[in-house]
Amino acid sequence: MNAPVRTAALVRSVLMAAAVWLTGCTSLPDVSPFATATRSLADAIRASGKAVSDEAEQIQDGKELSDELDKEWEARTKVMAAMVRYADSLSAIVDAANRGRETGKALAAKVEELAIAASLIPGAGVAGGAVGDAAGFVIGQLALMRGAKSLEEALEAAHPVVRRVAETLAKDLASLDLLVRSAEKNQDGQLFASEAFRSALDAEGAANTAKQAILAELAKAKDAADMTKSARILAQLAEIEKILAATRVTLAPAEEQQRAMKERVRATRALIAASSEALGRWDVAHQDLLFAIQNRRPVDVSSILQAVVEVRELVQRVKQP
Amino acid sequence: MTTWSNFKTFEDWKSALADLLKRAEAASEANDTDACETICDELLAFVRASPAAMEGTNELDGIAVKAQLKLSRNLAKGAVDEIRSRTSEMLTLGKAIETVAAQAEANAADLRLEATHAALDSMTGAVRATQAMITEFRKQGFSPELVTRSQDLIKQLEWVQSLIKQQK
């Protein structure tokens, strides 16, 4: 074996040994689903606060409550914006490490190409290619190792904060749910505060009771005398229908307003419930990422992606009344 | 839940409302949100069930509605107060995660630079080694063609080096 080929073989064996040492770090976990979920959760938290604040404004003298909630909820929106920044920074680490690996590969390709093109010494082209491969591999793996270390540091440092944020936001979402239920009850109460509404409701109730009684009497009519009586009863029925129509004029707009309110409350509560569910999965996903990087294992992201889709749909539903 | 059909006289209704108001006060003082919500519903059920034809019940309805509005507003206020009680902790947590994110961003930037540096160092080493090799070729009287090809190799290496520098 001539000197250059021998040297190349030696370099290659050293680099391959380094490569074996580094094989524990062949790739970094995919953090992009976590980043996507964080962004989606931040949207859901913002949308939940806004929807409940809008509902709180409908409470009797509720403007003050709504403004207070907006002010307090701003802190939650800020925390989630910081969480989005954090999740993006995890992606940036993985991207940088992967780019390092790509740089290594590109370097290996270029060294091989140059060595073959130069063909200075017989056999040097092949040896150059092998050395280039190994050097590129080592550069790439070093980038992955540094990336793994940075990722692990970030995940470990953030873990207790993520847990605490998830716990606290879960309590906040429960408070939001209580607030929106209270707003619903208050709006029901406001409806009954109107004497006109109460009178119309009473009149409708009384008319319906009378109508049922008359219909029952009519059903019993058998002979001609009864039928004469029935004509009188039918006239009474017509009067009752007039009363019912008049009560509808008062009741219908209020009931329509109430129906719309109930629909809004239902959508808001669904969003709060889905946000709460997604929050739990987000917390677990962060824990799984930490476990994956600590143990160099792949991470399952299907659960968190499912939660993201659900939350996105509900945010849209709340935004489009 | 109250059975309204048992009430025959105005006093029955008045007494039922007094009982509801008493329970509402106790639930508010105990901060029992579940009980408050139930009583809110019962107060409106009272208004629906009370006979309009009976004298005085309209006034009772007015009192019941007023109490329901107050109770539901207090429930909402309590929820906002609970949220407020956790705000300062939230702000602290936000600052903590900002710090982690800033450090992670700095690490990502370092990683990007490191990869470029590694490639650049490697290329610089290759250029120097080839230059040394040309000097040696000249000393040992190698053919001009070999020296020219070696110089071409340096040009190519320098070109790759400039590309990496541009990425930096």
Coordinates of C-alpha atoms in Angstrom, one line a residue:
Chain A
M1 CA 0.0 0.0 0.0
N2 CA 1.5 3.4 -1.0
A3 CA 1.9 6.2 1.5
P4 CA -1.1 8.4 0.6
V5 CA -3.5 5.5 0.5
R6 CA -2.1 4.2 3.9
T7 CA -2.5 7.7 5.4
A8 CA -6.0 7.9 4.0
A9 CA -6.8 4.5 5.5
L10 CA -5.5 5.5 8.9
V11 CA -7.5 8.8 8.8
R12 CA -10.5 6.9 7.7
S13 CA -10.2 4.4 10.6
V14 CA -9.8 7.2 13.1
L15 CA -12.8 9.0 11.8
M16 CA -14.9 5.9 11.6
A17 CA -14.1 5.2 15.3
A18 CA -15.3 8.7 16.1
A19 CA -18.3 8.0 14.0
V20 CA -19.1 4.9 16.0
W21 CA -18.8 6.9 19.2
L22 CA -21.2 9.5 17.8
T23 CA -23.8 7.1 16.4
G24 CA -25.9 7.5 19.6
C25 CA -27.0 10.8 18.1
T26 CA -28.2 10.1 14.6
S27 CA -31.1 12.5 14.7
L28 CA -33.0 14.9 16.9
P29 CA -36.7 14.5 17.8
D30 CA -39.2 16.3 15.6
V31 CA -40.2 19.4 17.6
S32 CA -42.3 21.0 14.9
P33 CA -45.6 19.4 16.0
F34 CA -45.0 20.8 19.5
A35 CA -44.3 24.3 18.0
T36 CA -47.5 24.0 15.9
A37 CA -49.5 22.9 19.0
T38 CA -48.1 25.8 21.0
R39 CA -49.1 28.3 18.4
S40 CA -52.5 26.8 18.2
L41 CA -52.9 26.7 21.9
A42 CA -51.9 30.4 22.2
D43 CA -54.6 31.2 19.6
A44 CA -57.2 29.2 21.6
I45 CA -56.2 30.9 24.9
R46 CA -56.5 34.3 23.3
A47 CA -59.8 33.5 21.7
S48 CA -61.3 32.0 24.9
G49 CA -60.5 35.1 26.9
K50 CA -61.9 37.4 24.2
A51 CA -65.2 35.3 23.8
V52 CA -65.7 35.3 27.6
S53 CA -65.0 39.0 27.9
D54 CA -67.6 39.7 25.2
E55 CA -70.1 37.6 27.1
A56 CA -69.2 39.3 30.4
E57 CA -69.9 42.6 28.8
Q58 CA -73.5 41.5 28.4
I59 CA -73.9 41.0 32.2
Q60 CA -75.9 43.8 33.9
D61 CA -73.3 46.5 34.6
G62 CA -70.8 44.1 33.1
K63 CA -68.5 46.6 31.2
E64 CA -66.3 46.9 34.3
L65 CA -66.0 43.1 34.7
S66 CA -65.2 42.7 31.0
D67 CA -62.5 45.4 31.2
E68 CA -61.0 43.7 34.3
L69 CA -60.9 40.4 32.6
D70 CA -59.3 41.8 29.5
K71 CA -56.6 43.3 31.7
E72 CA -55.9 40.1 33.6
W73 CA -56.1 37.9 30.5
E74 CA -53.4 39.9 28.8
A75 CA -50.9 38.3 31.1
R76 CA -52.0 34.8 29.8
T77 CA -51.7 36.0 26.2
K78 CA -48.2 37.2 27.0
V79 CA -47.2 33.9 28.6
M80 CA -48.4 32.0 25.6
A81 CA -46.6 34.4 23.2
A82 CA -43.4 33.6 25.3
M83 CA -44.3 29.9 25.0
V84 CA -44.5 30.3 21.2
R85 CA -41.1 32.0 21.2
Y86 CA -39.7 29.1 23.3
A87 CA -41.2 26.4 21.0
D88 CA -39.8 28.2 18.0
S89 CA -36.4 28.4 19.6
L90 CA -36.5 24.6 20.0
S91 CA -37.2 24.3 16.3
A92 CA -34.4 26.7 15.6
I93 CA -32.0 24.5 17.5
V94 CA -33.1 21.4 15.6
D95 CA -32.9 23.3 12.3
A96 CA -29.4 24.5 13.0
A97 CA -28.2 21.1 14.0
N98 CA -29.7 19.5 10.9
R99 CA -28.2 22.3 8.8
G100 CA -24.9 21.4 10.4
R101 CA -25.4 17.8 9.3
E102 CA -26.2 19.0 5.8
T103 CA -23.1 21.2 5.7
G104 CA -21.1 18.1 6.7
K105 CA -22.6 16.1 3.9
A106 CA -22.1 18.9 1.4
L107 CA -18.5 19.2 2.5
A108 CA -17.9 15.5 2.1
A109 CA -19.3 15.6 -1.5
K110 CA -17.1 18.6 -2.4
V111 CA -13.9 17.0 -1.0
E112 CA -14.6 13.8 -2.9
E113 CA -15.3 15.7 -6.1
L114 CA -12.2 17.8 -5.8
A115 CA -10.0 14.8 -5.0
I116 CA -11.2 12.9 -8.0
A117 CA -11.0 15.9 -10.3
A118 CA -7.4 16.6 -9.2
S119 CA -6.2 13.0 -9.6
L120 CA -2.8 14.1 -8.4
I121 CA -1.6 10.7 -7.1
P122 CA -2.9 7.3 -8.1
G123 CA -5.5 6.1 -5.6
A124 CA -5.8 9.5 -3.9
G125 CA -9.2 10.2 -5.4
V126 CA -10.8 7.2 -3.7
A127 CA -9.0 7.8 -0.4
G128 CA -10.0 11.5 -0.6
G129 CA -13.6 10.5 -1.1
A130 CA -13.5 8.2 2.0
V131 CA -11.8 10.9 4.1
G132 CA -14.3 13.5 2.9
D133 CA -17.2 11.2 3.8
A134 CA -15.9 10.5 7.3
A135 CA -15.0 14.2 7.9
G136 CA -18.4 15.3 6.7
F137 CA -20.1 12.7 8.9
V138 CA -18.1 13.8 11.9
I139 CA -19.0 17.5 11.3
G140 CA -22.6 16.6 10.9
Q141 CA -22.7 14.4 14.0
L142 CA -20.9 17.0 16.1
A143 CA -23.6 19.5 15.0
L144 CA -26.3 17.0 16.1
M145 CA -24.6 16.3 19.4
R146 CA -24.3 20.0 20.1
G147 CA -28.0 20.4 19.0
A148 CA -29.1 17.5 21.3
K149 CA -27.3 19.1 24.2
S150 CA -28.8 22.5 23.6
L151 CA -32.2 21.0 23.1
E152 CA -32.0 19.0 26.3
E153 CA -30.8 22.0 28.3
A154 CA -33.7 24.1 27.0
L155 CA -36.3 21.4 27.6
E156 CA -35.0 20.7 31.1
A157 CA -35.0 24.4 32.0
A158 CA -38.5 24.9 30.6
H159 CA -40.1 21.8 32.0
P160 CA -41.1 23.1 35.4
V161 CA -42.3 26.3 33.9
V162 CA -44.4 24.5 31.2
R163 CA -45.9 22.3 33.9
R164 CA -46.8 25.3 36.1
V165 CA -48.2 27.3 33.2
A166 CA -50.4 24.3 32.2
E167 CA -51.6 23.9 35.8
T168 CA -52.4 27.5 36.2
L169 CA -54.0 28.0 32.8
A170 CA -56.2 24.9 33.5
K171 CA -57.5 26.7 36.7
D172 CA -57.9 29.9 34.6
L173 CA -59.9 28.1 32.0
A174 CA -62.1 26.6 34.8
S175 CA -62.7 30.2 36.0
L176 CA -63.5 31.3 32.5
D177 CA -66.1 28.6 32.2
L178 CA -67.7 29.7 35.5
L179 CA -67.7 33.2 34.2
V180 CA -69.4 32.4 31.0
R181 CA -72.0 30.3 32.8
S182 CA -72.6 33.2 35.2
A183 CA -73.0 35.5 32.2
E184 CA -75.5 33.1 30.7
K185 CA -77.6 33.1 33.9
N186 CA -77.4 36.8 34.2
Q187 CA -78.6 37.3 30.7
D188 CA -81.5 34.9 31.4
G189 CA -82.2 37.0 34.5
Q190 CA -82.2 40.3 32.5
L191 CA -84.9 38.8 30.3
F192 CA -87.1 38.2 33.3
A193 CA -86.3 41.6 34.7
S194 CA -88.6 43.1 32.0
E195 CA -92.1 43.3 33.3
A196 CA -93.4 43.3 29.7
F197 CA -91.6 40.0 29.1
R198 CA -93.0 38.5 32.3
S199 CA -96.5 39.6 31.5
A200 CA -96.4 38.3 28.0
L201 CA -95.0 35.0 29.3
D202 CA -97.8 34.8 31.9
A203 CA -100.4 35.7 29.3
E204 CA -99.1 33.0 27.0
G205 CA -99.1 30.4 29.8
A206 CA -102.7 31.3 30.7
A207 CA -103.9 31.3 27.1
N208 CA -102.3 27.9 26.4
T209 CA -104.0 26.4 29.5
A210 CA -107.3 27.8 28.4
K211 CA -106.8 26.5 24.9
Q212 CA -106.0 23.0 26.1
A213 CA -109.2 23.0 28.2
I214 CA -111.3 24.3 25.3
L215 CA -109.9 21.7 22.9
A216 CA -110.6 18.9 25.4
E217 CA -114.2 20.1 25.7
L218 CA -114.5 20.3 21.9
A219 CA -113.3 16.8 21.5
K220 CA -116.2 15.6 23.7
A221 CA -118.9 17.3 21.5
K222 CA -121.2 14.6 20.1
D223 CA -124.7 15.8 19.2
A224 CA -126.2 18.9 17.5
A225 CA -126.7 20.8 20.8
D226 CA -123.2 20.1 21.6
M227 CA -122.2 21.4 18.1
T228 CA -124.0 24.7 18.8
K229 CA -122.0 24.9 21.9
S230 CA -119.0 24.1 19.9
A231 CA -119.5 27.1 17.7
R232 CA -119.3 29.3 20.8
I233 CA -116.3 27.4 21.9
L234 CA -114.6 27.9 18.5
A235 CA -115.2 31.7 18.8
Q236 CA -113.5 31.6 22.2
L237 CA -110.6 29.6 20.6
A238 CA -110.2 32.3 18.0
E239 CA -110.0 34.9 20.8
I240 CA -107.3 32.9 22.5
E241 CA -105.3 32.6 19.3
K242 CA -105.4 36.4 19.0
I243 CA -103.9 36.6 22.5
L244 CA -101.3 34.1 21.7
A245 CA -100.3 36.0 18.5
A246 CA -100.0 39.2 20.5
T247 CA -97.8 37.6 23.1
R248 CA -95.6 36.2 20.3
V249 CA -94.9 39.7 19.2
T250 CA -93.4 40.5 22.6
L251 CA -91.8 37.2 23.2
A252 CA -90.3 36.2 19.8
P253 CA -87.5 38.9 19.6
A254 CA -86.5 38.2 23.2
E255 CA -86.5 34.5 22.7
E256 CA -84.4 34.9 19.5
Q257 CA -81.9 37.0 21.3
Q258 CA -81.8 34.3 24.0
R259 CA -81.3 31.5 21.5
A260 CA -78.4 33.4 19.9
M261 CA -76.9 34.0 23.3
K262 CA -77.2 30.3 24.2
E263 CA -75.5 29.3 21.0
R264 CA -72.6 31.7 21.7
V265 CA -72.2 30.4 25.2
R266 CA -72.3 26.8 23.9
A267 CA -69.5 27.5 21.3
T268 CA -67.4 29.4 23.9
R269 CA -67.7 26.6 26.5
A270 CA -66.8 24.0 23.8
L271 CA -63.7 26.1 23.0
I272 CA -62.8 26.3 26.7
A273 CA -63.2 22.5 27.1
A274 CA -61.1 21.8 24.0
S275 CA -58.4 24.3 25.1
S276 CA -58.3 22.6 28.5
E277 CA -57.9 19.2 26.8
A278 CA -55.3 20.5 24.4
L279 CA -53.4 22.1 27.3
G280 CA -53.1 18.7 29.1
R281 CA -51.8 17.1 25.9
W282 CA -49.4 20.0 25.3
D283 CA -47.9 19.5 28.8
V284 CA -47.6 15.7 28.2
A285 CA -46.0 16.4 24.7
H286 CA -43.4 18.6 26.3
Q287 CA -42.6 15.9 28.8
D288 CA -42.4 13.3 26.0
L289 CA -40.0 15.5 24.1
L290 CA -37.8 15.8 27.2
F291 CA -37.9 12.0 27.6
A292 CA -37.1 11.4 24.0
I293 CA -34.0 13.7 24.0
Q294 CA -32.8 12.3 27.3
N295 CA -33.2 8.7 26.1
R296 CA -32.5 9.3 22.4
R297 CA -35.8 7.8 21.5
P298 CA -38.4 8.9 18.9
V299 CA -41.5 10.8 20.1
D300 CA -45.1 10.1 19.2
V301 CA -46.9 13.3 18.1
S302 CA -50.2 12.0 16.9
S303 CA -52.1 12.8 20.1
I304 CA -51.1 16.5 20.2
L305 CA -51.7 17.0 16.5
Q306 CA -55.3 15.7 16.9
A307 CA -55.8 18.2 19.8
V308 CA -54.5 21.0 17.5
V309 CA -57.0 20.3 14.8
E310 CA -59.9 20.2 17.2
V311 CA -58.9 23.5 18.9
R312 CA -58.3 25.3 15.5
E313 CA -61.9 24.3 14.4
L314 CA -63.4 25.6 17.7
V315 CA -61.4 28.9 17.5
Q316 CA -62.8 29.4 14.0
R317 CA -66.3 28.7 15.2
V318 CA -66.1 31.3 18.0
K319 CA -64.5 33.8 15.7
Q320 CA -67.3 33.4 13.1
P321 CA -70.6 33.8 15.0
Chain B
M1 CA -85.5 21.5 43.9
T2 CA -88.6 23.2 45.1
T3 CA -92.0 21.7 44.2
W4 CA -94.0 24.7 43.2
S5 CA -97.3 22.9 42.8
N6 CA -97.6 22.6 46.5
F7 CA -97.9 26.4 47.0
K8 CA -101.5 27.6 47.2
T9 CA -101.4 31.0 49.0
F10 CA -99.5 34.2 48.6
E11 CA -97.8 33.4 52.0
D12 CA -96.6 30.0 50.5
W13 CA -94.9 31.9 47.7
K14 CA -93.5 34.6 49.9
S15 CA -92.1 32.0 52.3
A16 CA -90.5 30.0 49.4
L17 CA -88.8 33.2 48.1
A18 CA -87.6 34.1 51.6
D19 CA -86.1 30.6 51.8
L20 CA -84.4 31.0 48.4
L21 CA -82.9 34.3 49.4
K22 CA -81.6 32.9 52.7
R23 CA -79.9 30.0 50.8
A24 CA -78.5 32.5 48.3
E25 CA -76.9 34.5 51.1
A26 CA -75.4 31.4 52.8
A27 CA -74.0 30.1 49.5
S28 CA -72.4 33.5 48.7
E29 CA -70.8 33.7 52.1
A30 CA -69.5 30.1 51.9
N31 CA -68.2 30.9 48.3
D32 CA -70.1 27.8 47.2
T33 CA -70.3 28.4 43.4
D34 CA -72.2 25.2 42.7
A35 CA -74.9 26.2 45.2
C36 CA -75.0 29.7 43.8
E37 CA -75.5 28.5 40.3
T38 CA -78.3 26.2 41.4
I39 CA -80.1 29.0 43.3
C40 CA -79.8 31.3 40.3
D41 CA -81.8 28.7 38.3
E42 CA -84.3 28.2 41.1
L43 CA -84.9 31.9 41.4
L44 CA -85.9 32.1 37.7
A45 CA -87.9 28.9 38.1
F46 CA -89.8 30.7 40.9
V47 CA -90.6 33.6 38.6
R48 CA -91.8 31.2 35.9
A49 CA -94.0 29.2 38.3
S50 CA -95.5 32.0 40.5
P51 CA -99.1 32.6 39.5
A52 CA -99.5 35.9 37.7
A53 CA -103.1 36.1 38.7
M54 CA -102.3 36.1 42.5
E55 CA -102.0 39.6 43.9
G56 CA -98.5 40.5 45.1
T57 CA -96.6 37.8 43.2
N58 CA -95.4 40.3 40.6
E59 CA -93.6 42.1 43.4
L60 CA -92.1 38.8 44.6
D61 CA -91.0 38.1 41.0
G62 CA -89.3 41.5 40.9
I63 CA -87.4 40.7 44.1
A64 CA -86.4 37.2 42.8
V65 CA -85.1 38.6 39.5
K66 CA -83.1 41.3 41.3
A67 CA -81.6 38.7 43.6
Q68 CA -80.8 36.4 40.7
L69 CA -79.0 39.2 38.8
K70 CA -77.0 40.1 41.8
L71 CA -76.0 36.5 42.6
S72 CA -75.0 35.7 39.0
R73 CA -73.0 39.0 38.8
N74 CA -71.2 38.1 42.0
L75 CA -70.4 34.7 40.6
A76 CA -68.9 36.3 37.5
K77 CA -66.9 38.8 39.7
G78 CA -65.6 35.9 41.8
A79 CA -64.3 34.2 38.7
V80 CA -62.5 37.4 37.6
D81 CA -61.1 37.7 41.1
E82 CA -59.8 34.1 40.9
I83 CA -58.1 34.8 37.6
R84 CA -56.6 38.0 39.1
S85 CA -55.1 36.1 42.0
R86 CA -53.0 34.1 39.6
T87 CA -51.8 36.9 37.4
S88 CA -48.6 37.8 39.1
E89 CA -47.5 34.2 39.1
M90 CA -48.3 34.1 35.4
L91 CA -46.1 37.1 34.7
T92 CA -43.3 35.5 36.6
L93 CA -43.7 32.3 34.6
G94 CA -43.7 34.3 31.4
K95 CA -40.4 36.0 32.3
A96 CA -38.9 32.6 33.1
I97 CA -39.9 31.1 29.8
E98 CA -38.6 34.2 27.9
T99 CA -35.2 33.6 29.5
V100 CA -35.2 29.9 28.4
A101 CA -36.2 31.0 24.9
A102 CA -33.5 33.7 24.7
Q103 CA -30.9 31.1 25.7
A104 CA -32.2 28.5 23.3
E105 CA -32.2 31.1 20.5
A106 CA -28.6 32.1 21.3
N107 CA -27.6 28.4 21.3
A108 CA -29.3 27.9 17.9
A109 CA -27.4 30.9 16.5
D110 CA -24.1 29.4 17.9
L111 CA -24.9 26.1 16.3
R112 CA -25.5 27.7 12.9
L113 CA -22.1 29.6 13.2
E114 CA -20.4 26.4 14.4
A115 CA -21.4 24.4 11.4
T116 CA -20.2 27.2 9.1
H117 CA -16.9 27.5 11.1
A118 CA -16.3 23.8 10.9
A119 CA -16.7 23.8 7.1
L120 CA -14.6 26.9 6.8
D121 CA -11.8 25.5 9.0
S122 CA -11.8 22.3 7.0
M123 CA -11.5 24.2 3.7
T124 CA -8.8 26.5 5.0
G125 CA -6.8 23.4 6.1
A126 CA -7.2 21.9 2.6
V127 CA -6.0 25.1 0.9
R128 CA -2.9 25.3 3.2
A129 CA -2.1 21.6 2.7
T130 CA -2.3 22.0 -1.1
Q131 CA -0.2 25.1 -1.1
A132 CA 2.5 23.3 1.0
M133 CA 2.2 20.4 -1.5
I134 CA 2.9 22.7 -4.5
T135 CA 5.9 24.2 -2.8
E136 CA 7.2 20.7 -2.2
F137 CA 6.5 19.7 -5.9
R138 CA 8.5 22.8 -7.0
K139 CA 11.4 21.9 -4.7
Q140 CA 11.5 18.4 -6.0
G141 CA 11.3 19.5 -9.7
F142 CA 7.9 17.9 -10.5
S143 CA 6.5 18.6 -14.0
P144 CA 4.9 22.1 -14.6
E145 CA 1.7 20.3 -15.6
L146 CA 1.3 18.8 -12.1
V147 CA 2.0 22.2 -10.5
T148 CA -0.7 23.8 -12.7
R149 CA -3.2 21.2 -11.8
S150 CA -2.4 21.6 -8.2
Q151 CA -2.9 25.4 -8.5
D152 CA -6.3 24.7 -10.2
L153 CA -7.2 22.6 -7.2
I154 CA -6.4 25.5 -4.8
K155 CA -8.6 27.8 -6.9
Q156 CA -11.5 25.3 -6.6
L157 CA -10.9 25.0 -2.8
E158 CA -10.8 28.8 -2.5
W159 CA -14.0 29.1 -4.4
V160 CA -15.7 26.6 -2.0
Q161 CA -14.2 28.6 0.9
S162 CA -15.7 31.8 -0.4
L163 CA -19.1 30.2 -0.8
I164 CA -19.0 29.1 2.9
K165 CA -17.9 32.6 4.0
Q166 CA -20.9 34.0 2.2
Q167 CA -23.2 31.7 4.3
K168 CA -21.6 32.9 7.5

